[in-house]
XYZ file of N, CA, C and O in Angstrom:
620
model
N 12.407 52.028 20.995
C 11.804 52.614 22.165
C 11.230 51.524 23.057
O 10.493 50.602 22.708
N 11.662 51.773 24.173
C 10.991 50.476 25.391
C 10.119 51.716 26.029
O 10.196 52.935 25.873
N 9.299 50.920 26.774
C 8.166 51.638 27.750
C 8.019 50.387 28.806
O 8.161 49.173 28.660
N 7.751 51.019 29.675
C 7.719 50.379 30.820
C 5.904 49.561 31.035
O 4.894 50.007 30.492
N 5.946 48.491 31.829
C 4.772 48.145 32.173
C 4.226 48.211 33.854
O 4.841 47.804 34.839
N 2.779 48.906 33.800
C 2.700 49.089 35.533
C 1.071 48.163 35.368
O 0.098 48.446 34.669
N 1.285 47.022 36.296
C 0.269 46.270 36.396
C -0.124 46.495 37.748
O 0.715 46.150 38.581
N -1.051 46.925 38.126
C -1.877 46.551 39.468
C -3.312 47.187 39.993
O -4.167 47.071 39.115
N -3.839 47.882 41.297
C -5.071 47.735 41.378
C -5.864 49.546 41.360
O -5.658 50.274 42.331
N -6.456 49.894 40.535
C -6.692 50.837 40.191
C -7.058 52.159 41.658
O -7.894 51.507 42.284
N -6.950 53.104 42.215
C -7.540 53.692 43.448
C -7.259 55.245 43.001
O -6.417 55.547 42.155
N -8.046 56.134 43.658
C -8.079 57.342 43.451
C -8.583 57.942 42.053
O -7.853 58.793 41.545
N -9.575 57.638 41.484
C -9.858 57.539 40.119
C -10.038 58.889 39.956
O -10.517 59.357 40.989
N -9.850 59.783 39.044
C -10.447 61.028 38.520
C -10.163 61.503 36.976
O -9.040 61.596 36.479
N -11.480 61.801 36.276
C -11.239 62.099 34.767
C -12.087 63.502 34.670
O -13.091 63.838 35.298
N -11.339 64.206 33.668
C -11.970 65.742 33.275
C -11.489 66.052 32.436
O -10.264 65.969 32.355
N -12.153 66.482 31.573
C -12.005 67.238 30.127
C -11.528 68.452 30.328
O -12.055 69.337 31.002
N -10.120 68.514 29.504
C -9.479 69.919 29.169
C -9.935 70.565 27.988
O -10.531 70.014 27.062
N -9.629 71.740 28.068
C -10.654 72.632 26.339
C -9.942 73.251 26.591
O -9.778 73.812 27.675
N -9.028 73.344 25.189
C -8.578 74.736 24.716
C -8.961 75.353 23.617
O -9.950 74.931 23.019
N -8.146 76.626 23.079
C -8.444 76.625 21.705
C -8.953 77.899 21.753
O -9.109 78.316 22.901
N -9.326 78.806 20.680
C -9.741 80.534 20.630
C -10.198 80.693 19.131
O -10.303 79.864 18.227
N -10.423 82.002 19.180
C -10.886 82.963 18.257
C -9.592 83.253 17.324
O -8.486 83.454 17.825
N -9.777 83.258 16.209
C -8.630 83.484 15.080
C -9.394 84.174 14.123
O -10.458 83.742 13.679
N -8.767 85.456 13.732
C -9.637 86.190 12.830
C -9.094 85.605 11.463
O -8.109 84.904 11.231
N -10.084 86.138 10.625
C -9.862 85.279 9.019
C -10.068 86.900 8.138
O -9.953 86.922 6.913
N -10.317 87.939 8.778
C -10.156 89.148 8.028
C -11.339 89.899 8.593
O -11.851 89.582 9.667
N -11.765 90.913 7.837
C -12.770 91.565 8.144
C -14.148 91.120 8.528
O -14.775 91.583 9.480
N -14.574 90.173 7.704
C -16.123 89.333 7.634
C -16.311 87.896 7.973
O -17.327 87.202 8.004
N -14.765 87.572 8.276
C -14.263 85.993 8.777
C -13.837 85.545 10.030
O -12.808 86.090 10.432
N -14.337 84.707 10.757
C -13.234 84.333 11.901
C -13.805 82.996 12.067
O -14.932 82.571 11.815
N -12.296 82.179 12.770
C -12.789 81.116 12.541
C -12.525 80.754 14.132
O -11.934 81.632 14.762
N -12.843 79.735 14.744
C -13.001 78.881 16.051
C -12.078 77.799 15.793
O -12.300 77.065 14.830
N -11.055 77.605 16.544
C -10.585 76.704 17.217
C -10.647 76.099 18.325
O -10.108 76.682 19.266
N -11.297 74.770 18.600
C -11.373 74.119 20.178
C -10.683 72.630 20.120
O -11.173 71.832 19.320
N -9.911 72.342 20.679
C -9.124 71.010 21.074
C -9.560 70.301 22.789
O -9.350 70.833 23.878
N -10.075 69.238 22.561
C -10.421 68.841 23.964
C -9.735 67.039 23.712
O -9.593 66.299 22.738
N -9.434 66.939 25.322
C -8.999 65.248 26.014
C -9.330 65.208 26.826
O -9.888 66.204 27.286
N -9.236 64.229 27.446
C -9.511 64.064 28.957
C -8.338 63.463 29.565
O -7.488 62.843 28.926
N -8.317 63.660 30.782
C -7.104 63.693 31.599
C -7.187 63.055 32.615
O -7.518 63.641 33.646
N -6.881 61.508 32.628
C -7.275 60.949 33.685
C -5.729 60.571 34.949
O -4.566 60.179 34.851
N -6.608 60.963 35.954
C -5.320 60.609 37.275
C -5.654 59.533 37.956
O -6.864 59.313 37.997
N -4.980 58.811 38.491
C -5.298 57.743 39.274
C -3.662 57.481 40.005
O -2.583 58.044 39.823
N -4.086 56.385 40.868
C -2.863 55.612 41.342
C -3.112 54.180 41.260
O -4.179 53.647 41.564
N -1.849 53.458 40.742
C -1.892 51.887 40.162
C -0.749 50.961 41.617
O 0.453 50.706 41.548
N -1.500 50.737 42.513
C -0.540 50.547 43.754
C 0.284 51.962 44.125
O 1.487 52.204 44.022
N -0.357 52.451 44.399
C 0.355 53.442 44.639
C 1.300 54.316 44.222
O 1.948 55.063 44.954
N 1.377 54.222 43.043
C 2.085 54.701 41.813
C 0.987 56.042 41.014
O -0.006 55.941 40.294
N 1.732 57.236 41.554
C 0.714 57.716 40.549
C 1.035 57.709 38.929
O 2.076 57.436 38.331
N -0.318 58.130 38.435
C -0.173 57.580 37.101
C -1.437 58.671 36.412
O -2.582 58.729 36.860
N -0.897 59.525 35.188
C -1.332 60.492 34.273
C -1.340 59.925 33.008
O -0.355 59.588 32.351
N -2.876 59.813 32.614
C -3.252 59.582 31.174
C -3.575 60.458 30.277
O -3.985 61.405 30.949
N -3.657 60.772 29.068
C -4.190 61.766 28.035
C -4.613 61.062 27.021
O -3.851 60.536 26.209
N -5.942 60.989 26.981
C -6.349 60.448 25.624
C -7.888 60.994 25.360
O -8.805 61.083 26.177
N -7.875 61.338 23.917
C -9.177 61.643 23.491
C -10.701 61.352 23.852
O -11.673 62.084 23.669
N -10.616 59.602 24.626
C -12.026 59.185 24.994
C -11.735 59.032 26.376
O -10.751 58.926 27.108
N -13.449 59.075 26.475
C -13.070 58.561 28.260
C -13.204 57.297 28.654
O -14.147 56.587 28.305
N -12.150 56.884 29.507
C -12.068 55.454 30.219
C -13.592 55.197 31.175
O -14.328 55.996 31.755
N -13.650 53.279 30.967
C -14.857 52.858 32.028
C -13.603 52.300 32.467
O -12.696 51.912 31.731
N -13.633 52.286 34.228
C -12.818 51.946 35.265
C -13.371 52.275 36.074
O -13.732 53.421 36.343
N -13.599 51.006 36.798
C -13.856 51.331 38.792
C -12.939 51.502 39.238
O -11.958 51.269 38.532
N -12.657 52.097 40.920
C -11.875 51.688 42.151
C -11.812 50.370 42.339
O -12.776 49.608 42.419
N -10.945 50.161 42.392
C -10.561 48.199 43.106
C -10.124 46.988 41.734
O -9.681 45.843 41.823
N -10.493 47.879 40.436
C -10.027 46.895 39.434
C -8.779 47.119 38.918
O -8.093 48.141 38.901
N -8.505 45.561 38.327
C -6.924 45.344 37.995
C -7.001 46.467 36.592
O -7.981 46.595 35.858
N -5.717 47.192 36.475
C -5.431 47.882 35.226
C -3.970 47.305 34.674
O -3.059 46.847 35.365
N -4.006 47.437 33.445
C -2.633 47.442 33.016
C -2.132 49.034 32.149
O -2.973 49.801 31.681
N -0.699 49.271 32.084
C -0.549 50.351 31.524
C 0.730 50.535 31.220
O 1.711 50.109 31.829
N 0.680 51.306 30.077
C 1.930 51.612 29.269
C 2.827 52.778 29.048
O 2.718 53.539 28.086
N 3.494 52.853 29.750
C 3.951 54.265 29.929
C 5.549 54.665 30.077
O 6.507 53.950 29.785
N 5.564 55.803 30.531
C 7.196 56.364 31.321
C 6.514 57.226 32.364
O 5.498 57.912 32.477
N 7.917 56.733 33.304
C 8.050 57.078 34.805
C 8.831 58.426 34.457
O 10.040 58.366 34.232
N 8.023 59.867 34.403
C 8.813 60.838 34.527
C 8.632 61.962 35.810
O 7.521 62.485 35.893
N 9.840 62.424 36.979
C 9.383 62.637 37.884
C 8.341 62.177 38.919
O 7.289 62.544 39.444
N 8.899 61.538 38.917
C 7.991 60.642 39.843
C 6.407 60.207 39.451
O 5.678 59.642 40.267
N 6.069 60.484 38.354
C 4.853 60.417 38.076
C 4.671 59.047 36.472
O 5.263 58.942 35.398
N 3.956 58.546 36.902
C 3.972 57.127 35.633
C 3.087 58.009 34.539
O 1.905 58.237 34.794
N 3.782 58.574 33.130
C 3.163 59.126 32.044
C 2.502 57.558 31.273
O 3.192 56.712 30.704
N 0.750 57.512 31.502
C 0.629 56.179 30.534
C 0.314 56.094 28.903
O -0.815 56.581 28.851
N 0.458 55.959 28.380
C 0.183 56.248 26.974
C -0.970 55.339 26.407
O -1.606 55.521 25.369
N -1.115 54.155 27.470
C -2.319 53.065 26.581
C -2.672 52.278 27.839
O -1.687 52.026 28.534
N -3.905 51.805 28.325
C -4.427 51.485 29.388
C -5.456 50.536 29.216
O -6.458 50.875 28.586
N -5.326 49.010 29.840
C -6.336 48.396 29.585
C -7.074 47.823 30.450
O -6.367 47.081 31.132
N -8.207 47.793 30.783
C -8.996 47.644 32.022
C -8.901 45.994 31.993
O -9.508 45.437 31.077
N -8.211 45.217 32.896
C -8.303 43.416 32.930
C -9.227 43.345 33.375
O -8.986 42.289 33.960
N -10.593 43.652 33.764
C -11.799 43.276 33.732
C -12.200 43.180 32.567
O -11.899 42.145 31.973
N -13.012 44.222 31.848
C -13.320 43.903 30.807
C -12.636 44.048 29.343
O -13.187 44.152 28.247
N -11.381 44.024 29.647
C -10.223 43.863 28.368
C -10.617 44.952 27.242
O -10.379 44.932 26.035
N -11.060 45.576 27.752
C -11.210 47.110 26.516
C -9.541 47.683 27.151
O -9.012 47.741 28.261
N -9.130 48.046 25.687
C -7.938 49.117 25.989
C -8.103 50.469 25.539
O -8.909 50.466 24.609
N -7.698 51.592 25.790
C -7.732 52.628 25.862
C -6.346 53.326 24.769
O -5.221 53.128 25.230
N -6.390 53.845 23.852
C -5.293 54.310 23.754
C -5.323 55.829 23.074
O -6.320 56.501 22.807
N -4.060 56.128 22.896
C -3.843 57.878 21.939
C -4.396 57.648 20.305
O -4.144 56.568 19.771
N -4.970 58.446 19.731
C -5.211 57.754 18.445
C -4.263 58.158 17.186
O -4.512 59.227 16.629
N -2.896 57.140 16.581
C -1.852 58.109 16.472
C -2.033 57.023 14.479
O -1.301 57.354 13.546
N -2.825 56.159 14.367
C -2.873 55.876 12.859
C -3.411 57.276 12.105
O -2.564 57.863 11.432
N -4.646 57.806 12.162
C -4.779 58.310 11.414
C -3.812 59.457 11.365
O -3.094 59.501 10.366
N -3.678 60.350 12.233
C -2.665 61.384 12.153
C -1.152 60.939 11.669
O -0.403 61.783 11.177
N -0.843 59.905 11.794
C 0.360 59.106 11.322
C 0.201 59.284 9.735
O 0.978 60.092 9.227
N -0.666 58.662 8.927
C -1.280 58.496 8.008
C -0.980 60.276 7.061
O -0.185 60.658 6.202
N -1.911 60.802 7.699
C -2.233 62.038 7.379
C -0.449 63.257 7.209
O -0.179 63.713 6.098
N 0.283 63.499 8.170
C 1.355 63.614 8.174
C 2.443 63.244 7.379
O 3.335 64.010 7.015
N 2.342 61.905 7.083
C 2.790 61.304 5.721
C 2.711 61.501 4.343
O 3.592 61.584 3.487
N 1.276 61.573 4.276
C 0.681 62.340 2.884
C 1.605 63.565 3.134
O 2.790 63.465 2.815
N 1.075 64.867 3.758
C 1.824 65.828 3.238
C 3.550 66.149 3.556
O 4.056 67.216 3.208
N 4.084 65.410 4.035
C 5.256 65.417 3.689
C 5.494 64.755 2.761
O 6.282 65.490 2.167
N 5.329 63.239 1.731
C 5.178 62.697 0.387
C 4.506 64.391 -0.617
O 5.189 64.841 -1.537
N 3.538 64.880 -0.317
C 3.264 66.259 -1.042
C 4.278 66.990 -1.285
O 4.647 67.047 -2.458
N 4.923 67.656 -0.387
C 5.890 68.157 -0.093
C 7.393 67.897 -0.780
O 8.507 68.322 -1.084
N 6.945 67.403 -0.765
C 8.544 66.388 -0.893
C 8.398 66.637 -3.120
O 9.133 67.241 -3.902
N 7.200 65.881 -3.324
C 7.288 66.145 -4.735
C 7.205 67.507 -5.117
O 7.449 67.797 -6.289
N 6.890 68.404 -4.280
C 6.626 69.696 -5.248
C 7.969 70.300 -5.243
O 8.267 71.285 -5.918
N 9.108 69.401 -4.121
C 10.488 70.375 -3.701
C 11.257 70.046 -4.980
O 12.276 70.594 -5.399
N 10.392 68.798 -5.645
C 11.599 67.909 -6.451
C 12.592 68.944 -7.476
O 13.804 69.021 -7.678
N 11.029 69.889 -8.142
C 11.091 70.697 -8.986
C 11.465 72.455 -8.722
O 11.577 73.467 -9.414
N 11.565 72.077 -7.304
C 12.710 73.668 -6.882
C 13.935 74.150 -6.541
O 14.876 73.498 -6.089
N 13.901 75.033 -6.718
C 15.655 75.147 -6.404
C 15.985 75.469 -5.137
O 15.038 75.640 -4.369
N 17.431 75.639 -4.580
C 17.806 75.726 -3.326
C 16.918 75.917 -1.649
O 16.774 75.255 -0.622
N 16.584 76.966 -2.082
C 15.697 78.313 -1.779
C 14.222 77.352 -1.006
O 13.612 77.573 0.040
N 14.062 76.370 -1.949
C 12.648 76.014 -1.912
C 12.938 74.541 -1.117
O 12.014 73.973 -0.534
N 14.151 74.044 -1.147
C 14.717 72.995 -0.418
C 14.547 73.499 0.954
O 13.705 72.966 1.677
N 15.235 74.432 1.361
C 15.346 74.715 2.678
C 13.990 75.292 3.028
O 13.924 75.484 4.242
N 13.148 75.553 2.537
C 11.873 76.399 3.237
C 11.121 74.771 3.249
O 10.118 74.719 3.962
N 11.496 73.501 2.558
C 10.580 72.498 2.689
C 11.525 71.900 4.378
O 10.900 71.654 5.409
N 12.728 71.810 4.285
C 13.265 71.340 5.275
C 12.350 72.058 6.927
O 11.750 71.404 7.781
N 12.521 73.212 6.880
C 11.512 74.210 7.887
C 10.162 73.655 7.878
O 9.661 73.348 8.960
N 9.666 73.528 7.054
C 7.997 72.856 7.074
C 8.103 71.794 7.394
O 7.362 71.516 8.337
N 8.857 70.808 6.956
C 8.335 69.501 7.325
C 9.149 68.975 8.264
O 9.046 67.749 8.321
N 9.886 69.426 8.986
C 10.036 69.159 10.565
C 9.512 68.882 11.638
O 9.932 68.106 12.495
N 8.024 69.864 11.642
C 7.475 69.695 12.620
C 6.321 68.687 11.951
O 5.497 68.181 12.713
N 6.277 68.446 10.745
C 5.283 66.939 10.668
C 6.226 66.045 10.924
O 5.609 65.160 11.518
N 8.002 65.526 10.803
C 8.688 64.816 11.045
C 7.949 64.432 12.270
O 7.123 63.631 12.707
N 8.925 65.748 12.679
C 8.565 65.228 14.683
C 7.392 64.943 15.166
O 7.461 64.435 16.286
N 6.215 65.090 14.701
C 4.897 64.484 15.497
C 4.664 63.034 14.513
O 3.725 62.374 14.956
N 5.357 62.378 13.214
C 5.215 60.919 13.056
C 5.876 60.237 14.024
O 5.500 59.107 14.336
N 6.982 60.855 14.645
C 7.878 60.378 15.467
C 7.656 60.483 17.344
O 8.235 59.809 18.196
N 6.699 61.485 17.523
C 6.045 61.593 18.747
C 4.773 60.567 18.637
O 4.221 60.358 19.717
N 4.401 60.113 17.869
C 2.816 59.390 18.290
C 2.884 58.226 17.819
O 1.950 57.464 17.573
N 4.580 57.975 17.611
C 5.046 56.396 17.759
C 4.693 55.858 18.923
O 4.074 54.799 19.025
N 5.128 56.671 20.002
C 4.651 56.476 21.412
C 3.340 55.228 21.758
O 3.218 54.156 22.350
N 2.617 56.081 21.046
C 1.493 55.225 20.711
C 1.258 53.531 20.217
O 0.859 52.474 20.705
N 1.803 54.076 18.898
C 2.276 52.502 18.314
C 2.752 51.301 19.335
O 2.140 50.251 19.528
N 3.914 51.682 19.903
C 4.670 51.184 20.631
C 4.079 50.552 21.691
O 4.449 49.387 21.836
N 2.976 51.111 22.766
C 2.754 51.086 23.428
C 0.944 49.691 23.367
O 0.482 48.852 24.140
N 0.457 50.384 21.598
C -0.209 49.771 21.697
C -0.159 47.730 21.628
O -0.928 46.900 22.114
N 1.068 47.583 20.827
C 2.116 46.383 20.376
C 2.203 45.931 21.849
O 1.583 44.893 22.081
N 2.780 46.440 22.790
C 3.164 46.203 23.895
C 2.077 45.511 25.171
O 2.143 44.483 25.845
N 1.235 46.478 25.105
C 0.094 46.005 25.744
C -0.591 44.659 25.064
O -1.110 43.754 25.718
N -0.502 44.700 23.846
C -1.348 43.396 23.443
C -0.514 42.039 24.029
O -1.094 40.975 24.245
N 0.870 42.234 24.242
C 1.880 41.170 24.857
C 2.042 40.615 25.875
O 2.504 39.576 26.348
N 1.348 41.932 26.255
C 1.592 41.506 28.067
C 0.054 41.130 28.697
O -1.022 41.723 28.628
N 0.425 40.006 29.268
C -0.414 39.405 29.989
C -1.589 40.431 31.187
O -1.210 41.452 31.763
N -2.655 39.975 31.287
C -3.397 40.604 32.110
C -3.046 40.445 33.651
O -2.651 39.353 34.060
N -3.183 41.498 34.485
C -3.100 41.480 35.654
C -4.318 40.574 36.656
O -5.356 40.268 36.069
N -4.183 40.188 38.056
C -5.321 39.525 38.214
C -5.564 40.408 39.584
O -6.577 40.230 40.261
């Protein structure tokens, strides 16, 4: 996976926290709460706009150099990891531990299929797909974070 690099001068700054998430009943005397929040920062990098998603919030002025790691989709620069060349803090998705975690239970998984038959093969194949695909979505991350450490700061 390549990702592109957009170096230049930060303008139009704006960050806000998204919340999702609801009410899930757990039975008669149970319910439980779900809430998921990021923040969503927009900006333009020379005039490039440019959409971030990450769990913490960025320190960034107007007028400072940024660097960033991303894809250009529809016209819009998706960044995945962002580092302020002022004060060299980077910003990124946080994809070790969930990497980590995903792993375990597909390794789980995987041993309990050892000992089943057909039946129990294919219902593990169905489950652990969608942990496949998110070790493989928050590579993104990885990638991006490798990348940024390479590339030189903007001035």
């Amino acid at each position: 996976m390549t990702y592109s690099v957009l170096q230049g001068i930060a303008s139009n700054l704006s960050q806000e926290t998204k919340v999702t998430g609801g009410n899930t009943s757990g039975g008669q005397y149970s319910a439980n709460t779900v809430v998921n929040s990021h923040n969503e920062i927009n900006l333009r990098i020379d005039n490039t706009p440019c959409l971030i998603r990450l769990k913490q919030t960025i320190h960034l002025e107007e007028g400072e150099p940024v660097t960033v790691i991303g894809e250009n989709k529809k016209g819009v620069f998706n960044g995945y990891a962002i580092r302020n060349d002022v004060t060299k803090v980077v910003y990124l998705g946080s994809w070790k531990s969930m990497t980590i975690w995903c792993s375990i239970m597909l390794f789980i998984m995987a041993v309990v299929i050892l000992n089943a038959n057909w039946f129990f093969a294919i219902v593990y194949g169905v489950v652990a797909l969608p942990f496949a695909w998110f070790i493989l979505s928050v590579q993104k991350y990885r990638v991006s974070e490798k990348t940024l450490q390479s590339t030189p700061a903007s001035n």
